Short mmCIF file of C-alpha atoms in Angstrom, two decimals:
data_model
loop_
_atom_site.label_atom_id
_atom_site.label_comp_id
_atom_site.label_asym_id
_atom_site.label_seq_id
_atom_site.Cartn_x
_atom_site.Cartn_y
_atom_site.Cartn_z
CA LYS U 21 0.00 0.00 0.00
CA VAL U 22 1.55 3.25 -1.18
CA ARG U 23 0.15 6.70 -1.81
CA PHE U 24 -2.68 6.64 -4.41
CA ASN U 25 -2.25 2.89 -5.00
CA GLU U 26 -3.43 -0.10 -3.00
CA GLN U 27 -3.50 -3.82 -3.71
CA GLY U 28 -5.16 -6.50 -1.62
CA SER U 29 -8.54 -6.92 0.05
CA GLN U 30 -10.25 -7.04 3.43
CA ASP U 31 -9.10 -10.67 3.70
CA SER U 32 -5.40 -9.82 3.37
CA ILE U 33 -3.41 -10.92 6.43
CA LEU U 34 -0.23 -8.98 5.63
CA ARG U 35 0.08 -5.36 4.54
CA LEU U 36 3.28 -3.77 3.27
CA MET U 37 3.16 0.03 3.43
CA THR U 38 5.25 3.15 3.78
CA ASP U 39 5.64 4.89 7.14
CA GLY U 40 3.68 7.86 5.75
CA ILE U 41 0.68 5.66 4.96
CA LEU U 42 0.69 4.23 8.49
CA LEU U 43 0.73 7.76 9.89
CA ALA U 44 -2.22 8.68 7.68
CA GLU U 45 -4.18 5.70 9.03
CA LEU U 46 -3.83 7.05 12.56
CA SER U 47 -6.28 9.86 11.78
CA ASN U 48 -9.08 7.30 11.25
CA ASP U 49 -7.91 4.49 13.52
CA ARG U 50 -6.23 5.92 16.62
CA PHE U 51 -5.68 2.47 18.20
CA LEU U 52 -4.59 0.72 14.95
CA THR U 53 -7.24 -1.91 15.63
CA LYS U 54 -6.77 -3.53 12.21
CA TYR U 55 -3.32 -4.79 13.23
CA ASP U 56 -2.08 -7.19 15.88
CA THR U 57 1.60 -6.85 14.87
CA ILE U 58 3.54 -3.90 13.47
CA ILE U 59 7.02 -4.38 12.01
CA ILE U 60 9.13 -1.25 11.47
CA ASP U 61 11.97 -2.06 9.08
CA GLU U 62 15.12 -0.01 8.40
CA ALA U 63 14.55 1.83 11.67
CA HIS U 64 18.16 3.08 11.70
CA GLU U 65 17.25 5.60 9.00
CA ARG U 66 15.51 7.59 11.77
CA SER U 67 13.28 9.55 9.43
CA LEU U 68 10.74 11.96 10.91
CA ASN U 69 7.95 9.48 10.27
CA ILE U 70 9.79 6.59 11.92
CA ASP U 71 10.59 8.58 15.06
CA PHE U 72 7.02 9.85 15.18
CA ILE U 73 5.53 6.36 14.77
CA MET U 74 7.74 4.89 17.48
CA GLY U 75 6.77 7.67 19.89
CA TYR U 76 3.11 7.03 19.13
CA LEU U 77 3.51 3.26 19.57
CA LYS U 78 5.22 3.79 22.93
CA GLN U 79 2.12 5.67 24.10
CA LEU U 80 -0.23 3.15 22.50
CA LEU U 81 1.29 -0.08 23.87
CA PRO U 82 0.02 0.36 27.47
CA ARG U 83 -3.52 0.78 26.07
CA ARG U 84 -3.23 -2.16 23.66
CA LYS U 85 -1.64 -5.00 25.58
CA ASP U 86 -2.22 -7.38 22.65
CA LEU U 87 -0.22 -5.32 20.14
CA LYS U 88 3.21 -6.64 19.17
CA VAL U 89 5.90 -4.28 17.84
CA ILE U 90 9.03 -5.54 16.07
CA ILE U 91 11.79 -3.10 15.11
CA THR U 92 14.41 -4.35 12.64
CA SER U 93 17.62 -2.91 11.25
CA ALA U 94 21.11 -3.98 10.26
CA THR U 95 22.91 -1.04 11.93
CA LEU U 96 20.68 0.02 14.79
CA ASP U 97 21.70 1.44 18.17
CA VAL U 98 19.90 -1.51 19.75
CA ASN U 99 20.49 -0.64 23.41
CA ARG U 100 19.00 2.84 22.98
CA PHE U 101 15.88 1.40 21.33
CA SER U 102 15.56 -1.40 23.88
CA ASN U 103 15.74 1.07 26.77
CA TYR U 104 13.27 3.35 25.00
CA PHE U 105 10.70 0.54 24.99
CA HIS U 106 11.29 -0.27 28.68
CA GLY U 107 13.87 -3.01 28.23
CA ALA U 108 12.39 -4.72 25.17
CA PRO U 109 14.22 -7.99 24.33
CA ILE U 110 16.94 -7.92 21.66
CA PHE U 111 17.24 -10.70 19.08
CA GLU U 112 20.26 -10.92 16.80
CA VAL U 113 19.54 -12.75 13.55
CA GLU U 114 22.71 -13.61 11.68
CA GLY U 115 22.15 -13.28 7.96
CA ARG U 116 24.25 -15.01 5.34
CA SER U 117 27.26 -12.81 4.79
CA PHE U 118 30.81 -13.22 3.61
CA PRO U 119 34.01 -11.59 4.88
CA VAL U 120 34.86 -8.20 3.41
CA GLU U 121 38.47 -7.00 3.14
CA LEU U 122 38.88 -3.31 3.96
CA ARG U 123 41.45 -1.22 2.12
CA TYR U 124 42.07 2.47 2.83
CA ARG U 125 43.27 4.60 -0.12
CA PRO U 126 42.85 8.18 1.17
CA ILE U 127 42.69 10.96 -1.40
CA SER U 128 43.54 13.56 1.24
CA GLU U 129 45.63 13.33 4.38
CA LEU U 130 43.18 15.74 6.06
CA ASN U 131 39.89 14.78 7.69
CA ILE U 132 37.30 16.58 5.56
CA GLY U 133 33.88 17.16 7.12
CA GLY U 134 32.04 18.13 3.95
CA SER U 135 31.45 20.66 1.19
CA ASP U 136 31.71 23.60 3.62
CA ASP U 137 35.41 22.80 4.20
CA ASP U 138 38.00 24.55 2.03
CA GLU U 139 39.79 21.24 1.38
CA PHE U 140 36.69 19.66 -0.20
CA ASP U 141 37.33 21.27 -3.60
CA ASP U 142 40.72 19.57 -3.78
CA PHE U 143 39.09 16.27 -2.85
CA GLU U 144 36.52 16.66 -5.64
CA GLU U 145 39.23 17.50 -8.16
CA ASN U 146 41.24 14.39 -7.32
CA LEU U 147 38.28 12.05 -6.97
CA PRO U 148 38.00 10.87 -10.64
CA ARG U 149 41.67 9.85 -10.78
CA ALA U 150 41.39 8.03 -7.44
CA VAL U 151 38.24 6.19 -8.56
CA VAL U 152 39.91 4.99 -11.78
CA GLN U 153 42.87 3.69 -9.77
CA ALA U 154 40.55 1.97 -7.29
CA VAL U 155 38.58 0.31 -10.10
CA GLU U 156 41.81 -0.97 -11.66
CA GLU U 157 42.83 -2.35 -8.26
CA CYS U 158 39.50 -4.15 -7.96
CA PHE U 159 39.83 -5.73 -11.39
CA ARG U 160 43.44 -6.81 -10.68
CA ASP U 161 42.24 -8.39 -7.46
CA ALA U 162 39.53 -10.30 -9.35
CA GLN U 163 42.11 -11.61 -11.83
CA GLU U 164 44.52 -12.65 -9.08
CA LYS U 165 41.72 -14.54 -7.31
CA GLY U 166 40.71 -16.32 -10.51
CA HIS U 167 37.32 -14.73 -11.16
CA PRO U 168 37.95 -11.83 -13.61
CA GLU U 169 34.42 -12.16 -14.98
CA TYR U 170 32.97 -11.65 -11.48
CA ALA U 171 34.14 -8.16 -10.65
CA ASP U 172 30.98 -6.05 -10.53
CA THR U 173 31.79 -2.88 -8.61
CA LEU U 174 29.56 -0.43 -6.72
CA ILE U 175 30.90 3.12 -6.34
CA PHE U 176 29.30 5.49 -3.83
CA ALA U 177 29.26 9.12 -4.94
CA SER U 178 27.56 12.09 -3.28
CA THR U 179 25.62 13.84 -6.08
CA GLU U 180 24.01 13.20 -9.44
CA GLN U 181 26.51 15.53 -11.11
CA GLU U 182 29.41 13.67 -9.52
CA ILE U 183 27.95 10.38 -10.78
CA ARG U 184 27.80 11.70 -14.35
CA GLU U 185 31.37 13.01 -14.20
CA LEU U 186 32.68 9.72 -12.84
CA GLN U 187 30.72 7.82 -15.48
CA GLU U 188 32.34 9.86 -18.28
CA THR U 189 35.79 9.42 -16.74
CA LEU U 190 35.44 5.64 -16.41
CA ILE U 191 34.10 5.25 -19.95
CA LYS U 192 37.15 7.14 -21.25
CA HIS U 193 39.88 5.92 -18.93
CA GLY U 194 38.51 2.88 -17.12
CA PRO U 195 38.84 -0.82 -18.02
CA ARG U 196 37.52 -1.86 -21.41
CA HIS U 197 34.60 -4.22 -22.00
CA THR U 198 32.90 -2.88 -18.89
CA GLU U 199 29.40 -1.41 -18.62
CA VAL U 200 29.21 1.78 -16.51
CA LEU U 201 25.75 2.61 -15.15
CA PRO U 202 24.42 5.44 -12.91
CA LEU U 203 21.96 4.97 -10.05
CA TYR U 204 20.15 7.75 -8.18
CA ALA U 205 16.64 8.48 -6.93
CA ARG U 206 15.45 10.48 -9.97
CA LEU U 207 16.70 7.94 -12.52
CA ALA U 208 14.04 6.76 -14.99
CA LEU U 209 12.53 3.35 -14.27
CA ALA U 210 13.80 1.89 -17.56
CA GLU U 211 17.36 2.90 -16.65
CA GLN U 212 16.99 1.38 -13.19
CA GLN U 213 15.91 -1.92 -14.69
CA LYS U 214 19.28 -2.21 -16.43
CA ILE U 215 20.85 -2.39 -12.99
CA PHE U 216 18.45 -4.82 -11.35
CA ASN U 217 18.15 -7.11 -14.38
CA PRO U 218 21.76 -7.74 -15.46
CA THR U 219 22.20 -9.40 -18.84
CA GLY U 220 25.26 -11.37 -17.74
CA GLY U 221 27.17 -10.02 -20.70
CA GLY U 222 30.24 -8.77 -18.81
CA ARG U 223 31.58 -6.76 -15.90
CA ARG U 224 29.60 -3.81 -14.61
CA ILE U 225 30.37 -0.68 -12.62
CA ILE U 226 27.43 0.94 -10.82
CA ILE U 227 27.90 4.53 -9.59
CA ALA U 228 25.26 5.38 -6.98
CA THR U 229 24.25 7.88 -4.33
CA ASN U 230 23.44 6.71 -0.82
CA VAL U 231 20.14 5.22 -2.11
CA ALA U 232 22.19 2.04 -2.63
CA GLU U 233 23.12 1.85 1.07
CA THR U 234 19.84 0.37 2.26
CA ALA U 235 16.89 1.39 0.09
CA LEU U 236 18.05 -0.59 -2.95
CA THR U 237 20.19 -3.72 -3.24
CA VAL U 238 22.32 -3.91 -6.39
CA PRO U 239 22.85 -7.57 -7.38
CA ASN U 240 26.17 -9.39 -7.99
CA ILE U 241 28.41 -6.82 -6.27
CA ARG U 242 31.90 -8.09 -5.31
CA TYR U 243 33.65 -4.74 -4.84
CA VAL U 244 32.70 -1.41 -3.24
CA ILE U 245 34.48 1.93 -3.62
CA ASP U 246 33.35 4.44 -1.02
CA SER U 247 34.02 8.17 -1.44
CA GLY U 248 32.80 8.66 2.13
CA PHE U 249 30.34 11.50 1.43
CA ALA U 250 26.62 12.02 0.85
CA ARG U 251 24.08 14.81 0.63
CA ILE U 252 22.37 15.16 4.01
CA SER U 253 19.41 17.49 4.49
CA ARG U 254 19.81 20.09 7.26
CA TYR U 255 17.57 22.95 8.35
CA ASN U 256 18.95 26.20 9.73
CA TYR U 257 16.28 27.75 11.95
CA ARG U 258 18.12 31.09 11.96
CA SER U 259 18.10 31.52 8.16
CA ARG U 260 14.97 29.30 7.81
CA VAL U 261 16.53 27.48 4.90
CA GLN U 262 16.59 23.71 4.33
CA ARG U 263 20.00 22.93 2.83
CA LEU U 264 21.48 19.84 1.20
CA PRO U 265 25.19 20.08 2.02
CA ILE U 266 27.59 17.27 1.23
CA GLU U 267 28.84 15.74 4.47
CA ALA U 268 31.05 12.87 5.57
CA VAL U 269 28.87 9.83 6.28
CA SER U 270 28.73 8.24 9.72
CA GLN U 271 30.46 5.02 10.72
CA ALA U 272 27.16 3.14 10.53
CA ALA U 273 26.52 4.38 6.97
CA ALA U 274 30.10 3.52 5.93
CA ASN U 275 29.71 0.00 7.34
CA GLN U 276 26.39 -0.35 5.54
CA ARG U 277 28.16 0.52 2.29
CA LYS U 278 30.90 -1.99 3.04
CA GLY U 279 28.32 -4.73 3.53
CA ARG U 280 27.01 -4.30 0.00
CA CYS U 281 29.91 -6.40 -1.36
CA GLY U 282 29.68 -9.30 1.10
CA ARG U 283 26.31 -10.71 0.10
CA ILE U 284 27.17 -13.33 -2.54
CA ALA U 285 30.90 -13.99 -1.97
CA PRO U 286 33.93 -12.57 -0.12
CA GLY U 287 34.32 -8.92 -1.12
CA VAL U 288 36.69 -5.97 -1.07
CA CYS U 289 35.78 -2.45 0.07
CA ILE U 290 38.09 0.43 -0.82
CA ARG U 291 37.58 3.60 1.19
CA LEU U 292 38.91 6.81 -0.33
CA TYR U 293 39.60 8.25 3.13
CA SER U 294 41.87 7.24 5.98
CA GLU U 295 41.16 4.86 8.84
CA GLU U 296 41.84 7.76 11.22
CA ASP U 297 39.13 9.75 9.43
CA PHE U 298 36.69 6.84 9.79
CA ILE U 299 37.35 6.42 13.53
CA GLY U 300 36.79 10.16 14.09
CA ARG U 301 33.35 10.15 12.46
CA PRO U 302 30.10 9.98 14.49
CA GLU U 303 28.87 6.46 15.12
CA PHE U 304 25.38 7.09 13.72
CA THR U 305 23.80 9.62 11.37
CA ASP U 306 21.85 12.37 13.14
CA PRO U 307 18.11 11.53 13.14
CA GLU U 308 16.05 13.65 10.78
CA ILE U 309 14.11 15.26 13.64
CA LEU U 310 17.31 17.02 14.77
CA ARG U 311 18.09 18.44 11.31
CA THR U 312 14.81 19.45 9.69
CA ASN U 313 11.94 21.92 9.99
CA LEU U 314 9.36 20.65 12.49
CA ALA U 315 6.29 22.43 11.12
CA ALA U 316 4.95 19.29 9.40
CA VAL U 317 5.42 17.19 12.55
CA ILE U 318 3.72 19.77 14.75
CA LEU U 319 0.83 20.04 12.28
CA GLN U 320 0.26 16.27 12.31
CA MET U 321 0.49 16.12 16.10
CA LEU U 322 -2.14 18.86 16.45
CA HIS U 323 -4.36 17.15 13.87
CA LEU U 324 -4.13 13.81 15.71
CA ARG U 325 -4.60 15.55 19.09
CA LEU U 326 -1.46 14.04 20.60
CA GLY U 327 -0.82 16.84 23.06
CA GLU U 328 2.15 19.16 23.42
CA ILE U 329 5.17 18.35 21.28
CA THR U 330 7.42 19.06 24.27
CA ASP U 331 5.68 16.19 26.14
CA PHE U 332 5.76 13.70 23.25
CA PRO U 333 8.15 10.77 23.92
CA PHE U 334 10.56 11.21 21.02
CA ILE U 335 13.67 9.02 21.22
CA GLU U 336 15.72 12.20 20.91
CA PRO U 337 13.61 15.29 21.69
CA PRO U 338 14.11 18.23 19.30
CA ASP U 339 15.61 21.53 20.37
CA GLY U 340 13.25 24.11 21.88
CA LYS U 341 14.28 26.73 19.31
CA ALA U 342 13.42 24.35 16.48
CA ILE U 343 9.97 23.78 17.99
CA SER U 344 9.37 27.55 18.28
CA ASP U 345 10.46 28.01 14.69
CA GLY U 346 8.00 25.32 13.55
CA PHE U 347 5.13 27.04 15.33
CA ASN U 348 6.14 30.43 13.87
CA LEU U 349 6.00 29.00 10.35
CA LEU U 350 2.56 27.48 10.98
CA GLN U 351 1.33 30.84 12.28
CA GLU U 352 2.58 32.57 9.13
CA LEU U 353 0.66 29.99 7.06
CA SER U 354 -2.44 30.62 9.24
CA ALA U 355 -2.42 26.91 10.12
CA VAL U 356 -2.44 27.73 13.85
CA ASN U 357 -3.64 30.75 15.79
CA ARG U 358 -1.69 32.79 18.33
CA GLU U 359 -2.53 30.22 21.02
CA ASN U 360 -0.94 27.55 18.76
CA GLN U 361 -4.31 25.87 18.21
CA LEU U 362 -5.20 24.32 14.85
CA THR U 363 -7.30 26.52 12.54
CA PRO U 364 -9.77 25.27 9.88
CA LEU U 365 -7.09 25.95 7.26
CA GLY U 366 -4.61 23.96 9.36
CA ARG U 367 -6.98 20.96 9.37
CA GLN U 368 -7.15 21.13 5.59
CA LEU U 369 -3.36 21.35 5.32
CA ALA U 370 -2.92 18.37 7.64
CA ARG U 371 -4.96 16.19 5.26
CA LEU U 372 -2.81 17.03 2.24
CA PRO U 373 -0.32 14.24 1.41
CA VAL U 374 2.61 16.69 1.15
CA ASP U 375 5.11 18.30 3.54
#
């Protein structure tokens, strides 16, 4: 079940839906009476919707003793989540995985935090050459291990433009008889199918944004080349601008990238930054609620009559200034009045399936 499209019937025993759809159902079914079990997958992504749903479920569980909640993730801060749900049991399910050899080939000796750093321009300039060298190293490794035909490589880049530039560079200067394909969120469906339905006609290099970390699984990958950066949305409540700066990914995200090449056979992951840089990075990516405008969250909370946002049991409560900024924006839109109560226009806005 996704927005504007639903398959199944009243007799269906399993429903697969987005977190946004589940939130929308709360407006008509406050106690989620249609479900006896709710599974939240990829919880480590910590999107606004996921944090909101988990806070709601924490309040709901004492009222619905029969409801079962299962939270799954490959790179979750399990102790934090267990404590959040009053000591919920932790189960570790070992999936089938193969060892991955880590190799560090830093482009810069400096630890670069992102596109706001002066050194980032030098990193970007040297990236194509470093990627070509890393690809050649991957293909040599495949030949030495006796499987030159099995050397599909996944390269993590930070932007669509960077993907296109790396694609042109690899077509010109990379190994011959190799298909080079881009992968990003806006890519046309027909182009995506080339990636998920390989013809088996030769080696492939896939250049992707962080959508390939968890949201999509690229098949037949033996090698990963990680630039170490991604676009991460951040809101500045002083300037009231939502930005998309390029930032160094967290340790959890880097390990998720590494795991992409250990699914079908032993793999090799080449990181284009130093081990010291990796160790100095934050363990987990900041949850979205700490880096985005809260107006949409506040609007939904008012619409669902969930009480004051300052009293809501978020896993990591947002900053007070961010909450004030969210209310100010809603007042400017006439969605709430001066007492921060929902207006008729606000109720209409809350029903719209947009941010």
